[in-house]
Short mmCIF file of C-alpha atoms in Angstrom, two decimals:
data_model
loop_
_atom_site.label_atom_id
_atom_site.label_comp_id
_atom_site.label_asym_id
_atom_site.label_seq_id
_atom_site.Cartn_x
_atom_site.Cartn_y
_atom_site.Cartn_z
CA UNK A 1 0.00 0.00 0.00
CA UNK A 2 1.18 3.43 -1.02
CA UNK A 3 0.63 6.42 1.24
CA UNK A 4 0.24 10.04 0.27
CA UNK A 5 1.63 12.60 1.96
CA UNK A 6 -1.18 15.14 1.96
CA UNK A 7 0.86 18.11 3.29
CA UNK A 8 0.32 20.94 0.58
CA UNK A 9 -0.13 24.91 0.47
CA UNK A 10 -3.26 26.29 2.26
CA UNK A 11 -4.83 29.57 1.97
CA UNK A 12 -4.33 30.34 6.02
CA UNK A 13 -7.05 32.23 5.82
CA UNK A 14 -9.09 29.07 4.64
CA UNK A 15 -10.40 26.76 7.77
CA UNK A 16 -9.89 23.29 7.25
CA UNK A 17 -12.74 21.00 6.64
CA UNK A 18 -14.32 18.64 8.72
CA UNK A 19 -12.22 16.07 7.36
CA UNK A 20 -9.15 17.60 7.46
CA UNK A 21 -10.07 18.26 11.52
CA UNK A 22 -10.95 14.39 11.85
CA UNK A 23 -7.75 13.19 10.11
CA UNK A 24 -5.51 15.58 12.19
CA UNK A 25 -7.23 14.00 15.32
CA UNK A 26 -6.69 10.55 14.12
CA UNK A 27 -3.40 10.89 13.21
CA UNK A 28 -3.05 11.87 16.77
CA UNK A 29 -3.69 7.98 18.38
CA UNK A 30 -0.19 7.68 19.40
CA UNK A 31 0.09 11.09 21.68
CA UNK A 32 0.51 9.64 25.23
CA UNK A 33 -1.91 11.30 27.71
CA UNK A 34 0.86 11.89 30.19
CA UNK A 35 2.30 14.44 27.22
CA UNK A 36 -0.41 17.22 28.56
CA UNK A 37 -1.93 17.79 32.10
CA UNK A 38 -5.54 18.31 30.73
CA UNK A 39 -4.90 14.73 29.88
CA UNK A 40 -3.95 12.85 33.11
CA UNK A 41 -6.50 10.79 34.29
CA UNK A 42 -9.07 11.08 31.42
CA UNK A 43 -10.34 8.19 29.39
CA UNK A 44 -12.91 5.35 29.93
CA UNK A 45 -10.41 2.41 31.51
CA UNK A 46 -7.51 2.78 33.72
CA UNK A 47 -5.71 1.32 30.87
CA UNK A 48 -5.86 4.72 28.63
CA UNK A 49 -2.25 5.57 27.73
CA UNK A 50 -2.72 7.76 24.59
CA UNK A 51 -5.43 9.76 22.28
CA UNK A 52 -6.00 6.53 20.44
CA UNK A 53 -7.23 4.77 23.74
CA UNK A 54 -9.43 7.74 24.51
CA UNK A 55 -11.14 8.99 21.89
CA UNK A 56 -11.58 5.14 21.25
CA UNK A 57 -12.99 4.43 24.50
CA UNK A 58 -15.85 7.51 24.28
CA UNK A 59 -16.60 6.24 20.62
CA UNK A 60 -17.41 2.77 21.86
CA UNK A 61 -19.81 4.28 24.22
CA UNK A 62 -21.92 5.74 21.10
CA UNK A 63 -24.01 2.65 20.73
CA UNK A 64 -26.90 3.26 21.94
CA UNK A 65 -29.93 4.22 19.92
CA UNK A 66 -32.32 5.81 21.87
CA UNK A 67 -29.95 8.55 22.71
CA UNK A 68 -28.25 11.65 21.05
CA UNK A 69 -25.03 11.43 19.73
CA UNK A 70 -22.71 13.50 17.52
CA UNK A 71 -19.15 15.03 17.11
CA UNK A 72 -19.02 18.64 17.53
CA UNK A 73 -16.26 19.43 15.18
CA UNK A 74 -14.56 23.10 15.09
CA UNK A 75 -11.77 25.44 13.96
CA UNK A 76 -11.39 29.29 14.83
CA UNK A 77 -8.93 31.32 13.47
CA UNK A 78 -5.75 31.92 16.12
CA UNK A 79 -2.07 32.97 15.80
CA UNK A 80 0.93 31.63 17.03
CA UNK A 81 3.48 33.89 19.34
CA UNK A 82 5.42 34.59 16.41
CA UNK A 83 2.31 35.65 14.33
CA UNK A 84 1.96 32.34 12.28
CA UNK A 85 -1.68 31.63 11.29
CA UNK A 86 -3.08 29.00 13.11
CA UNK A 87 -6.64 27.26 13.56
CA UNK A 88 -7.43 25.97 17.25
CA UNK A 89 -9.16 23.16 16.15
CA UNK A 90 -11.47 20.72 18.08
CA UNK A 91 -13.39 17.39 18.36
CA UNK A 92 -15.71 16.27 20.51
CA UNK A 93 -17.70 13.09 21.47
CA UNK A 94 -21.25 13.92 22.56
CA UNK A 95 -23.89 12.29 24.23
CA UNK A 96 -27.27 13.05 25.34
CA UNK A 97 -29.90 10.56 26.89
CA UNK A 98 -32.18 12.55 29.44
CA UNK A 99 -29.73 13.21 32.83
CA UNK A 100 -27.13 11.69 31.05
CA UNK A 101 -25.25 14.31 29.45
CA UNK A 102 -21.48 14.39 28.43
CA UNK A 103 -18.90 15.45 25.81
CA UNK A 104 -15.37 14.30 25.64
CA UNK A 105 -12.77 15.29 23.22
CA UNK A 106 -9.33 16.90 22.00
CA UNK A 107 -8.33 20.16 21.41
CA UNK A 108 -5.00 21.18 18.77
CA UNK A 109 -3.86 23.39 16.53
CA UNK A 110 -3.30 23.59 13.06
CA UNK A 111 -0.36 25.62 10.99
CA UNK A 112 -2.59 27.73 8.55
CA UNK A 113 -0.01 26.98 5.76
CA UNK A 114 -0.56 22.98 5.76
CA UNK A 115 -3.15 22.41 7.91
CA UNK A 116 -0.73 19.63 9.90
CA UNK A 117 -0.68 19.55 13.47
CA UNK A 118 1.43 21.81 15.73
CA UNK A 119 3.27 19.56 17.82
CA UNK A 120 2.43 20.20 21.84
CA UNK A 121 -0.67 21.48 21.22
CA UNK A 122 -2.70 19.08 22.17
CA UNK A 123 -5.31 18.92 24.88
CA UNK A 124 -8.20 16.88 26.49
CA UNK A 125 -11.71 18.70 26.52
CA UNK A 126 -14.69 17.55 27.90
CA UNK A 127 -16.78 17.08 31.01
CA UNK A 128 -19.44 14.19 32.13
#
């Protein structure tokens, strides 16, 4: 199997898409929790050790039908300290089933110029 590298020229002032957002995030799996404080603890097993085992864990809980659940999927325009266009992009698990109300996720950043992850930028979101 041949993979692309999809790193090309962006227009910064373009957000990324959806996609673009859900691919960063994915490529992310192998980010240890430990690497960020908002992301000591989290996760849905004592077993968590990175972004993969996280997001995976909040995923798996999306199976049942009777209640509400999405990703809420973002990017807003930021810079970095030395002015570099950024977008402070987000996804997050979300669940809603009467009292039961939660949404886990991860926060990052993307360069404006390539739309590829700025490493150390990630954090854990959420609440339940």
């Amino acid at each position: 199997m041949v993979i692309v590298d999809r790193v090309a020229a962006f227009d910064p002032k373009v957000p990324p898409t959806h996609k673009e957002i859900v691919r960063a995030v994915l490529q992310l799996q192998d980010v240890a929790l430990g690497s960020d404080a908002s992301c000591s603890g989290v996760g849905t097993d004592t077993r968590d050790v990175n972004i993969g085992d996280y997001l995976s864990g909040f995923l798996a809980e999306q199976n049942d039908p009777k209640g509400g659940n999405w990703l809420d999927i973002s990017a807003v325009a930021a810079a970095a300290a030395n002015g570099e266009p950024l977008w402070r992009s987000s996804v997050t698990v979300r669940h809603s089933d009467g009292d039961d109300v939660w949404g886990w996720g991860v926060q990052f950043d993307l360069r404006g110029a390539d739309h590829t992850v700025v490493k150390g930028s990630v954090r854990c979101t959420g609440a339940g």
